[in-house]
XYZ file of C-alpha atoms in Angstrom:
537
model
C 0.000 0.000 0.000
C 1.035 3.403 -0.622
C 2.279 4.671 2.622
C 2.827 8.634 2.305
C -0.024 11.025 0.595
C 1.275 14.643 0.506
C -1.096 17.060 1.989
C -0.291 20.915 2.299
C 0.850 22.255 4.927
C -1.923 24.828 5.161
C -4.625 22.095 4.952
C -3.306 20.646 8.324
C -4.497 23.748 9.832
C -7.792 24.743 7.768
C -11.495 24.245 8.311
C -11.069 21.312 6.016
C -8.456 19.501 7.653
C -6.181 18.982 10.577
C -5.349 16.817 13.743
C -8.763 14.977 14.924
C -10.002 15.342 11.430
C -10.251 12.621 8.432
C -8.604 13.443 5.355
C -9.534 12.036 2.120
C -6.414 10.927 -0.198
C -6.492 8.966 -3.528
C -5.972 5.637 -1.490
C -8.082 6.005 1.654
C -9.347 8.285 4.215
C -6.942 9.181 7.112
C -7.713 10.265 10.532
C -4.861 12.675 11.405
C -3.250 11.596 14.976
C -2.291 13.939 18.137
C 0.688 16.077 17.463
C 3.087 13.586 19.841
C 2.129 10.892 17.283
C 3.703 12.284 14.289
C 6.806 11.118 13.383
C 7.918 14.600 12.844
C 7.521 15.814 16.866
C 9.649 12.039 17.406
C 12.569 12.685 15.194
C 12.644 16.718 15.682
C 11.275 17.663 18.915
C 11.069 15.368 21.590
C 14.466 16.011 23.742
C 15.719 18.389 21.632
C 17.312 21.859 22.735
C 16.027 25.121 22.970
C 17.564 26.602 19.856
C 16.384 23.358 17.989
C 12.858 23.242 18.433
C 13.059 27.390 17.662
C 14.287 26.754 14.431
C 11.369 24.634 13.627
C 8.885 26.945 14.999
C 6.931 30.523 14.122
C 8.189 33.278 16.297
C 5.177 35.300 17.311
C 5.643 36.534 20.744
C 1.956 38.265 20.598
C 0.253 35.654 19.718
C 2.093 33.138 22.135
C 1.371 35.339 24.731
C -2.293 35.122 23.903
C -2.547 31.346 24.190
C -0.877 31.407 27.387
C -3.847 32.563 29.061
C -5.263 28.882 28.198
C -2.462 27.405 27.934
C 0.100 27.977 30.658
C 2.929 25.765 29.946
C 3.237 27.058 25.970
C 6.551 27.714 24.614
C 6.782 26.567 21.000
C 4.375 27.226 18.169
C 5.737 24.262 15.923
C 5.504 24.946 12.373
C 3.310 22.041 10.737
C 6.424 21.016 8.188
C 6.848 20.414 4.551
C 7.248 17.096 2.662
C 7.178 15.778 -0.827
C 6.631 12.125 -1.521
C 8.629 10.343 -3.631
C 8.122 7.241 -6.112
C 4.677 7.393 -6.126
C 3.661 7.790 -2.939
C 6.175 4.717 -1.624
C 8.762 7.218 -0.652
C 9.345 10.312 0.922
C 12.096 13.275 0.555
C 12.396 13.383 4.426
C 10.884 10.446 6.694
C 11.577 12.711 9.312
C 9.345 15.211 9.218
C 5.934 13.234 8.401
C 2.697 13.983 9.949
C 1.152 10.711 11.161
C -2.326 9.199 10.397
C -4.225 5.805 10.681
C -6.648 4.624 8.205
C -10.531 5.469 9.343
C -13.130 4.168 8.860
C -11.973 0.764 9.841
C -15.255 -1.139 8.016
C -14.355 -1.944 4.392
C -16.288 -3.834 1.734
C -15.145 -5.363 -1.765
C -17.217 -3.972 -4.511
C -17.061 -7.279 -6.111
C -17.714 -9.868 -3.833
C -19.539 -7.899 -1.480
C -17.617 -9.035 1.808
C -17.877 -6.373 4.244
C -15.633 -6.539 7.365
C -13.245 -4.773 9.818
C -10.041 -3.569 8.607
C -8.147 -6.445 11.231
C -10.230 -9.434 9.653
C -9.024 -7.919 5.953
C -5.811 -7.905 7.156
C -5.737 -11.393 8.672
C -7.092 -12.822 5.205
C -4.714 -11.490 3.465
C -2.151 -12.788 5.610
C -3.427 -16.254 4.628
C -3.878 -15.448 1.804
C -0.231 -13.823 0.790
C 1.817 -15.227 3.720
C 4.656 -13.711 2.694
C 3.654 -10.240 1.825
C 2.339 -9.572 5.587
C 3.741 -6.111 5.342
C 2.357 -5.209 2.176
C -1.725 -5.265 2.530
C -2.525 -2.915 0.098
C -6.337 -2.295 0.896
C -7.258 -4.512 -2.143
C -9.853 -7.648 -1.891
C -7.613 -10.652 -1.444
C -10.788 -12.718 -2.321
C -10.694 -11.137 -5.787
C -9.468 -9.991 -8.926
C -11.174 -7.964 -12.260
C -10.300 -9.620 -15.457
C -8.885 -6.552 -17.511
C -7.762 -8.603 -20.247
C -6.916 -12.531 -20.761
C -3.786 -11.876 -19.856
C -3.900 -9.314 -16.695
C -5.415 -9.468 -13.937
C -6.351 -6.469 -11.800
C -6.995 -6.613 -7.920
C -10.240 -5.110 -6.701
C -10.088 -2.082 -4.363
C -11.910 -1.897 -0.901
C -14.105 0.841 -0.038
C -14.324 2.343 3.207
C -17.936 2.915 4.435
C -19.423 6.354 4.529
C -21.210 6.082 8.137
C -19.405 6.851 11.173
C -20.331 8.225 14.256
C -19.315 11.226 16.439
C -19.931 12.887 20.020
C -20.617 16.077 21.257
C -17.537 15.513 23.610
C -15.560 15.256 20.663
C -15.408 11.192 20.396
C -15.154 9.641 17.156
C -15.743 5.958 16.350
C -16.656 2.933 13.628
C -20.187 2.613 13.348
C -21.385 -0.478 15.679
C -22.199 -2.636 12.213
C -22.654 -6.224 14.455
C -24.410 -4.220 17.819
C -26.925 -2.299 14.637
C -27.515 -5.474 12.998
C -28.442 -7.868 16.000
C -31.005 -5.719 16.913
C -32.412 -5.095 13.957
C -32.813 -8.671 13.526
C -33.674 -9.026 16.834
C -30.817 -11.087 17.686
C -32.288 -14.536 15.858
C -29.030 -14.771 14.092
C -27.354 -18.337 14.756
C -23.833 -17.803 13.718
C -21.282 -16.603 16.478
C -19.122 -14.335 14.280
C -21.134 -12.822 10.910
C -20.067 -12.695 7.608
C -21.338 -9.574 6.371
C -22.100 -8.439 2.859
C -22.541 -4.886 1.938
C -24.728 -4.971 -0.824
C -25.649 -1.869 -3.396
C -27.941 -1.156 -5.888
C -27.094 0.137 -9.237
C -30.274 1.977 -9.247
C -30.475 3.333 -6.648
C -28.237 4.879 -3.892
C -30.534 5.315 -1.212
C -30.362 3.879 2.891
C -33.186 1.280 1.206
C -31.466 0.233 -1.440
C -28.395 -0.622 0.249
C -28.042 -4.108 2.504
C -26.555 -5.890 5.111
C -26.301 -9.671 5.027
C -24.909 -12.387 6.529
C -23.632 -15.224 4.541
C -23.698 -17.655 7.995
C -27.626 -17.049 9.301
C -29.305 -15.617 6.444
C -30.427 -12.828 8.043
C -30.326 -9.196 5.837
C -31.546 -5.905 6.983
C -31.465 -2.402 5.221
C -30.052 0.983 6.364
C -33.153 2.321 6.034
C -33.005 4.632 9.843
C -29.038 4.051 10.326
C -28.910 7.969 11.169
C -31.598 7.087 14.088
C -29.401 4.455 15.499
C -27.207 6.356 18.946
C -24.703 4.352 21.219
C -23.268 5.049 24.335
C -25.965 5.955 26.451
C -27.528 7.737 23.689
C -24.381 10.386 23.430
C -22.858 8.697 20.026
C -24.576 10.192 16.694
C -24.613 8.312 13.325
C -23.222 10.624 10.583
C -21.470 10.432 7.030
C -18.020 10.663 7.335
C -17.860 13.613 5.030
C -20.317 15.248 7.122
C -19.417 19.198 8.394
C -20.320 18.524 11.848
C -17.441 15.910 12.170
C -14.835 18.626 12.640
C -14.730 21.980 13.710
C -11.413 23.257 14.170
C -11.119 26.263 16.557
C -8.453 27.892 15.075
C -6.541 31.384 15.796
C -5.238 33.653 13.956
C -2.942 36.664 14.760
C -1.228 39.049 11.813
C 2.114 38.920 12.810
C 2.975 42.386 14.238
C 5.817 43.325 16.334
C 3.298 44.620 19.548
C 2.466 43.770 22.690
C -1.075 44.360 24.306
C 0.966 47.023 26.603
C 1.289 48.889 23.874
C -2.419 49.437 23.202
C -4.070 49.506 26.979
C -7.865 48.754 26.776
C -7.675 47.062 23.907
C -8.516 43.303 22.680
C -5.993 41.199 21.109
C -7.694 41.049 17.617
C -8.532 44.969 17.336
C -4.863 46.356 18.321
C -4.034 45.018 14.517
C -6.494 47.436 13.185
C -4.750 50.726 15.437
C -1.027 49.241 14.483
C -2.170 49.566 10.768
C -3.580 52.635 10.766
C -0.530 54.063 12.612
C 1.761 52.242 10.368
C -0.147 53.576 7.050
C -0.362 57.457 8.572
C 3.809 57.340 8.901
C 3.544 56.997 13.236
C 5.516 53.579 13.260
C 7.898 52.310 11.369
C 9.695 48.967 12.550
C 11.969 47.421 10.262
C 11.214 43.623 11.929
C 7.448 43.893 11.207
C 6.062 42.173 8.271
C 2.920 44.144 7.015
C 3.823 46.567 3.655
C 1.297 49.260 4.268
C -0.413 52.026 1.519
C -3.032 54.827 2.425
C -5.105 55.581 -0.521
C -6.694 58.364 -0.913
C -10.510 58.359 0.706
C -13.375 56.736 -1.178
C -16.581 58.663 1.535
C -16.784 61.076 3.638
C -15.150 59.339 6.779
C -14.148 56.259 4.449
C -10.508 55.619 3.893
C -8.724 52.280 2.224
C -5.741 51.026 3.216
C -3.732 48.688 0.721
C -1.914 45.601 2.245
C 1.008 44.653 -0.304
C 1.748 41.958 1.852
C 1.141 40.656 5.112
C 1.989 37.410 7.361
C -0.682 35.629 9.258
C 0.203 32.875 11.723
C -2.763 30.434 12.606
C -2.452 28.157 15.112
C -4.526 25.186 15.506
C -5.725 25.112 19.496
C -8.420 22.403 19.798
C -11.112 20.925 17.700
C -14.877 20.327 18.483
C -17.466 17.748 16.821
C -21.346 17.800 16.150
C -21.289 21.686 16.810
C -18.784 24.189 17.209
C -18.040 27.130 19.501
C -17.720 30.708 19.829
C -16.051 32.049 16.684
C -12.170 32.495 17.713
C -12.780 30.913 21.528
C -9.588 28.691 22.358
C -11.414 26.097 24.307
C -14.482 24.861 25.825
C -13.696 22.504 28.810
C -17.032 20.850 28.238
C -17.303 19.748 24.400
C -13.216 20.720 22.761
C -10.648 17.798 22.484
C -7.463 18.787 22.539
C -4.421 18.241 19.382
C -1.927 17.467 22.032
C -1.806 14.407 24.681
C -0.219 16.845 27.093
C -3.527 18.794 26.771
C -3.862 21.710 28.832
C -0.542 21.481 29.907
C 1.051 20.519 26.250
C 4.372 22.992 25.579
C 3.504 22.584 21.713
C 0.923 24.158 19.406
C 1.004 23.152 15.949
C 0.888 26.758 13.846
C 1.429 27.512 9.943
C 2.652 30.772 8.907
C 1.094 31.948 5.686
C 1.630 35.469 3.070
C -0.981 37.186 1.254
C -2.097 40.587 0.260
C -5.449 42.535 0.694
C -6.558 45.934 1.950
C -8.438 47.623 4.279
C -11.208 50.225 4.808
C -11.529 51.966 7.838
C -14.615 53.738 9.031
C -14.818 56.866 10.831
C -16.259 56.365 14.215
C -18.066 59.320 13.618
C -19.456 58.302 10.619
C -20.849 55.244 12.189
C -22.509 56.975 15.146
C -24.274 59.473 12.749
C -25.548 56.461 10.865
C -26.897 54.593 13.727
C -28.628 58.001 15.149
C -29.565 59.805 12.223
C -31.546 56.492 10.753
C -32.546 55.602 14.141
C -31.205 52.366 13.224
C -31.811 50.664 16.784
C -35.349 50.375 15.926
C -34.315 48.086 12.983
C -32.384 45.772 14.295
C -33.814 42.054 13.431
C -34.280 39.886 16.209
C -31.911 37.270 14.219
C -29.030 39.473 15.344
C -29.553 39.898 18.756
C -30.394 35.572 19.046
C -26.916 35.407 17.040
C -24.895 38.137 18.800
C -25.723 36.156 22.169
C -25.095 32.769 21.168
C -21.975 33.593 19.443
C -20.605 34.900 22.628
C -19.611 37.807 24.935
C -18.420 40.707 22.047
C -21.320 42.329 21.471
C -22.696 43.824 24.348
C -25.069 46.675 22.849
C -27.602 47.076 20.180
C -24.630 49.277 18.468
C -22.064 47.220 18.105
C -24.685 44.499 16.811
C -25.496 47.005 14.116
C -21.549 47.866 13.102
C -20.566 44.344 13.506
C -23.564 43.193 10.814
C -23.345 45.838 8.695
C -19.268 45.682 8.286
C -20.069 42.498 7.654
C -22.435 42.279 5.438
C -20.630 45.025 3.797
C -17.678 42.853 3.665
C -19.390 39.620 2.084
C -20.965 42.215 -0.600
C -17.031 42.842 -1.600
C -15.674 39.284 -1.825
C -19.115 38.135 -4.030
C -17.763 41.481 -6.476
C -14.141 40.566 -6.029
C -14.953 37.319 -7.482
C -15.842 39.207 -10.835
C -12.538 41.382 -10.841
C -9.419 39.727 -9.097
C -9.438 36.396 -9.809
C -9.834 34.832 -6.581
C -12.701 32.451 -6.145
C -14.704 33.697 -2.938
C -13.733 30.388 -1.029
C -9.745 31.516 -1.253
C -10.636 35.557 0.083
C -10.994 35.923 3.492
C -12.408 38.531 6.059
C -11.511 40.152 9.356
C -13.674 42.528 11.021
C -12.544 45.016 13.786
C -15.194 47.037 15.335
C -14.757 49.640 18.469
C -17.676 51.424 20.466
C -15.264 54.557 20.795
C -12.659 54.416 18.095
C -12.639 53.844 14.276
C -13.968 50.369 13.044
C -12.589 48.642 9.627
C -12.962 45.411 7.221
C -9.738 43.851 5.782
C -10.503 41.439 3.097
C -7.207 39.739 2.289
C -6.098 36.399 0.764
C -3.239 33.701 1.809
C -1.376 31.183 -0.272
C 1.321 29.218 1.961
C 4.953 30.558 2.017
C 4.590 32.055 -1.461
C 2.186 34.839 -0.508
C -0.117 35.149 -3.241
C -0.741 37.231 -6.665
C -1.024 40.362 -6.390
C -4.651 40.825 -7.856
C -6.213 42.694 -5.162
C -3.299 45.172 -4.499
C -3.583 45.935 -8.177
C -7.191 46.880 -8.468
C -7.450 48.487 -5.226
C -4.678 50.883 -6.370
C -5.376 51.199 -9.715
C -8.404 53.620 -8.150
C -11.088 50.965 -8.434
C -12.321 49.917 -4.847
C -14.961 52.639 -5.231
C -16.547 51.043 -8.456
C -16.333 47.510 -6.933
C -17.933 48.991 -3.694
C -20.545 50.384 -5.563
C -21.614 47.758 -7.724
C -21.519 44.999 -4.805
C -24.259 47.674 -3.256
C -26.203 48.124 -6.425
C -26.806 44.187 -6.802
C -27.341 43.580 -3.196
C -30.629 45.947 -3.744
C -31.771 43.055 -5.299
C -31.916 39.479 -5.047
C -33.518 36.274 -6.700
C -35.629 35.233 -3.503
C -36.903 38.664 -2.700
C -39.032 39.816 -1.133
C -39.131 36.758 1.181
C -34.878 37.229 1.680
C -35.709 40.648 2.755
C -38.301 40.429 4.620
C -37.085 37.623 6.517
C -33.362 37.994 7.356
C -32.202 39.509 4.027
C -29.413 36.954 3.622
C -29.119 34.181 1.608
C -26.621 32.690 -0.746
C -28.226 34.476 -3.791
C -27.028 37.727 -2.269
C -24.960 37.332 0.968
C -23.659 34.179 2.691
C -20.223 32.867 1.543
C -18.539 29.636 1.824
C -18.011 29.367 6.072
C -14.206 29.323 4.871
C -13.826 32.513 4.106
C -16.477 34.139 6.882
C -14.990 34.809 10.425
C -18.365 34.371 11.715
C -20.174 31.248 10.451
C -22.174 33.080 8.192
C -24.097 34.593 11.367
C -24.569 38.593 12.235
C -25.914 39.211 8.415
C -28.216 41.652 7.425
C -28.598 42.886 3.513
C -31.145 45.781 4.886
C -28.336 47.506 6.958
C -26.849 48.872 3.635
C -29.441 48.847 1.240
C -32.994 50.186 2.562
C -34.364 53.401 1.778
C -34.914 53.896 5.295
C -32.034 53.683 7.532
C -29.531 51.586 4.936
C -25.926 52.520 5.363
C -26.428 53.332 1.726
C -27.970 57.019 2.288
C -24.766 58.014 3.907
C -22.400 56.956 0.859
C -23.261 60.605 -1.211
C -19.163 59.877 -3.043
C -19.236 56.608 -3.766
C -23.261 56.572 -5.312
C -22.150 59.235 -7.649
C -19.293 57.239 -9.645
């Protein structure tokens, strides 16, 4: 079997991927182990020296210093490492630095034969079957063979099942095939071990249409109400494997900027960015070690000022991972329902963190602008009760009917931009992504920005945004969010929807939550009657 599948570094830590998660590859899928499991934290970190384990790690004191409030014992934030494979997938550049994974689901049928069985009782049949290639079980049906020709034959592939099932306290398991089928046959099966068949329909791919047998008592059932089927004192829940609620990663990121928290007093972690970059583009810092390449532009509003960002570093760090649900968009860790990506746990010294260069810009609003908004329009009276329900089961940010209203509209604001940058840069939406910084006494701002890995990215957005044309884009992403295919239902209801609005949740900071079209586009009170400049190109 092939041993090594190369998997960016970038998808370790992503909303698609990383440790606690199952990762598809062209062989099998692969449930990605605790960091102390990978070979890499074997051969290059355990026992090694301070200066050692530094040189394999991303130096950001800020957002080290961050974690520590969760995470006492932190020291390193170990950069998830690079590796190419090599003769097909049989070799590797450096079998030093490999992440480690295990094969997952365990339950495997032939598409064949139809023999359906744990991965163990594959293996030991193939033992028997091939006694001297032990080491070499390959995931293919030793039972069987596809005639490609008269003179070849081809082995037949197994197939991992698709149902799994997961735990709100972040367990994962196998689906209970022999505990589902007993009692769905009420346990009148005579044979003491079963030989399961998984058997499909080629017309049909429905839980019906597909059947379990067993070739020793005869009895057959179908999957018709598999999802209904819970374990473990009724805490276990049946999924697919490819299902979005098996993994939710909480992951944090941090632009790396050379600033402590001292340096802004009063602030939070994520909005001192937004201050350093406004400083930074009006000429008040300049550090030599930071690595942000700032541009004011000249303003597109009244109050309404872009900012472009040639480049900038991001370091995201991967802290825990939930299951059925997630948390509080950019919480750390919930005691109750997180698992953590370290056996050390709470007390681990290691975070596994990818450093990543893009571009993007930034538009900052006037906190004046934003108060005259809110009053003039009397916009308080219009806020939807789906904000306030999301704003409080989101978390602990938004603590006034204000910042509910700056937070949705910057956001909506900022979705309305990626959908039009989609048209203009060349990014797809799912590759742009958002941060939103919002202050009750200071001015608020939306970067849109993009990664890709080490190589930072193309330069699309810098381009456009000083070529003059942020004011068009911004004007047209307003004029088609006026309208939208499921109106007047959308509007009326919560004026989002993915005709007009919601993005994929990889590119929204905020699960697609605190959205609100009517913010910026009604007659009424819509940010819109504010934007005289911008209306008039």
């Amino acid at each position: 079997m092939i041993k090594y599948f190369k998997i960016p570094s970038d998808n370790i830590i992503s909303s698609y991927g990383g440790i606690g998660s199952i990762v598809e590859t062209t062989q099998a899928s692969i449930f990605i182990q605790p960091l102390e499991k990978w070979l890499f934290y074997k051969y290059e970190i355990i026992n090694k020296d301070k200066e050692t384990i530094e040189s394999l790690s991303i130096n950001d004191e800020r957002l080290k210093t961050r974690l520590k409030s969760i995470f006492h014992n932190l020291e390193f934030l170990i950069e998830v490492p690079v590796n190419d494979t090599d003769k097909g997938g049989y070799g590797v550049t450096n079998n030093q630095r490999l992440i480690t994974g295990e094969i997952f689901p365990k339950w495997m049928f032939c598409p064949k034969c139809k023999k359906f069985m744990h991965y163990e009782d594959w293996y030991k049949n193939h033992c028997e079957k091939y006694p001297h290639e032990r080491n070499n079980f390959d995931l293919f049906c030793p039972f069987c063979s596809d005639e490609q020709s008269k003179k070849k034959k081809t082995k037949v592939k197994l197939e991992q099942v698709r149902f799994i099932q997961i735990s709100e306290n972040g367990d994962i398991s196998d689906f209970p095939w022999e505990e589902w089928f007993n009692e769905k046959v009420n346990n009148v099966g005579n044979c003491e071990k079963h030989a399961f068949k998984y058997i499909t329909s080629p017309y049909s791919d429905n839980l019906e249409s597909i059947k379990i047998s067993c070739e020793n008592c005869g009895e057959w059932v179908s999957l018709s109400g598999i999802f209904d089927k819970k374990s473990k004192n009724d805490i276990r829940h049946t999924v697919l494997r490819s299902s979005n609620s098996v993994y939710f990663p909480n992951i944090v990121k941090s632009l790396m900027l050379p600033i402590s928290e001292s340096q802004y007093e009063g602030s939070d972690f994520k909005y001192s960015e937004l201050q350093y970059m406004i400083n930074k583009a009006a000429g008040k810092i300049e550090d030599e070690y930071d690595k942000i390449d700032l541009k004011k532009l000249d303003s597109i509003d009244e109050g309404i000022y872009p900012i472009s960002i040639r480049s900038l570093s991001m370091t995201s760090v991967l802290c825990s991972y939930n299951r059925y649900r997630p948390i509080f968009p950019n919480d750390i860790f919930n005691r109750d329902s997180s698992r953590h990506v370290t056996e050390a746990g709470i007390n681990t010294h290691y975070l596994p963190a990818i450093e990543s260069l893009g571009e993007g810009f930034l538009i900052i609003f006037a906190e004046d602008v934003l108060k005259k908004w809110y009053e003039k329009f009397k916009v308080e009276d219009h806020i939807k009760e789906h904000l306030i329900y999301e704003s409080e089961s989101l978390g602990q940010f938004y603590n006034s009917k204000y910042l509910i209203a700056v937070y949705s509209l910057l956001h909506t604001l900022s979705h309305l931009l990626i959908k039009q940058l989609e048209y203009v840069c060349g990014y797809a939406a799912a590759s742009i992504n958002e941060r939103i910084y919002i202050s009750n006494e200071a001015p608020s701002g939306i970067m849109i920005y993009t990664i890709a890995g080490a190589e930072g990215s193309y330069g699309g957005i810098v381009t456009i945004i000083e070529s003059g044309k942020l004011k068009n884009i911004l004007k047209e992403a307003i004029e088609k969010a006026k309208y939208c295919t499921n109106d007047p239902i959308c509007y009326d209801d919560t004026s989002v929807c993915f005709s007009c609005c919601l993005l994929p949740e990889t590119s929204c900071e905020c699960f697609n939550n605190l959205l609100d079209r009517s913010l910026v586009v009604d007659k009424n009170y819509g940010f819109i009657n504010l934007l005289t400049d911008i209306l008039k190109v």
